[in-house]
Amino acid sequence: MAHGHDFSRLGHYTGRQLMLFYRAATAIDRRARAARIADVNLGFAGGKDAQRALRELED
């Protein structure tokens, strides 16, 4: 199950439901990808900002 849906049930969705699911799922994936890019950029930049961000994630 991903994005809150059971993929075995997608065959029972209407066309509109599939489009809404696809749009929501790709939006979630795009935000996650943007966050990963920002994290990698921060990690390579290093310094106090990277240390602070890591501490915030670990708390």
XYZ file of C-alpha atoms in Angstrom:
59
model
C 0.000 0.000 0.000
C 1.408 3.355 -1.002
C -0.016 6.839 -0.871
C -2.909 5.469 1.178
C -4.217 3.139 -1.502
C -4.192 -0.602 -2.023
C -2.825 -1.124 -5.530
C -4.850 -4.318 -5.994
C -8.012 -2.165 -5.797
C -6.973 0.356 -8.458
C -8.652 -1.744 -11.140
C -11.989 -0.969 -9.507
C -11.501 2.819 -9.520
C -13.301 5.069 -11.965
C -11.275 7.056 -14.461
C -11.760 10.189 -12.357
C -10.630 8.394 -9.199
C -7.512 7.166 -10.997
C -6.663 10.682 -12.197
C -7.142 12.123 -8.702
C -5.039 9.341 -7.195
C -2.296 9.863 -9.788
C -2.194 13.628 -9.255
C -2.076 13.286 -5.474
C 0.566 10.535 -5.587
C 2.841 12.429 -7.975
C 2.502 15.600 -5.879
C 3.588 13.650 -2.785
C 6.529 12.191 -4.701
C 7.586 15.602 -6.040
C 7.585 17.117 -2.548
C 9.623 14.184 -1.220
C 12.114 14.560 -4.065
C 12.442 18.296 -3.431
C 13.098 17.589 0.248
C 15.816 15.050 -0.649
C 17.493 17.548 -2.965
C 17.444 20.190 -0.225
C 18.834 17.678 2.292
C 21.674 16.611 -0.007
C 22.483 20.239 -0.777
C 22.571 21.063 2.936
C 24.747 18.026 3.622
C 27.290 19.001 0.994
C 27.331 22.599 2.211
C 28.098 21.363 5.712
C 28.837 23.772 8.497
C 26.669 24.883 11.355
C 23.470 24.887 9.305
C 23.927 21.218 8.450
C 24.734 20.335 12.057
C 21.665 22.208 13.309
C 19.399 20.533 10.742
C 20.739 17.102 11.698
C 20.162 17.773 15.404
C 16.570 18.842 14.656
C 15.961 15.617 12.744
C 17.441 13.479 15.496
C 15.311 15.034 18.272
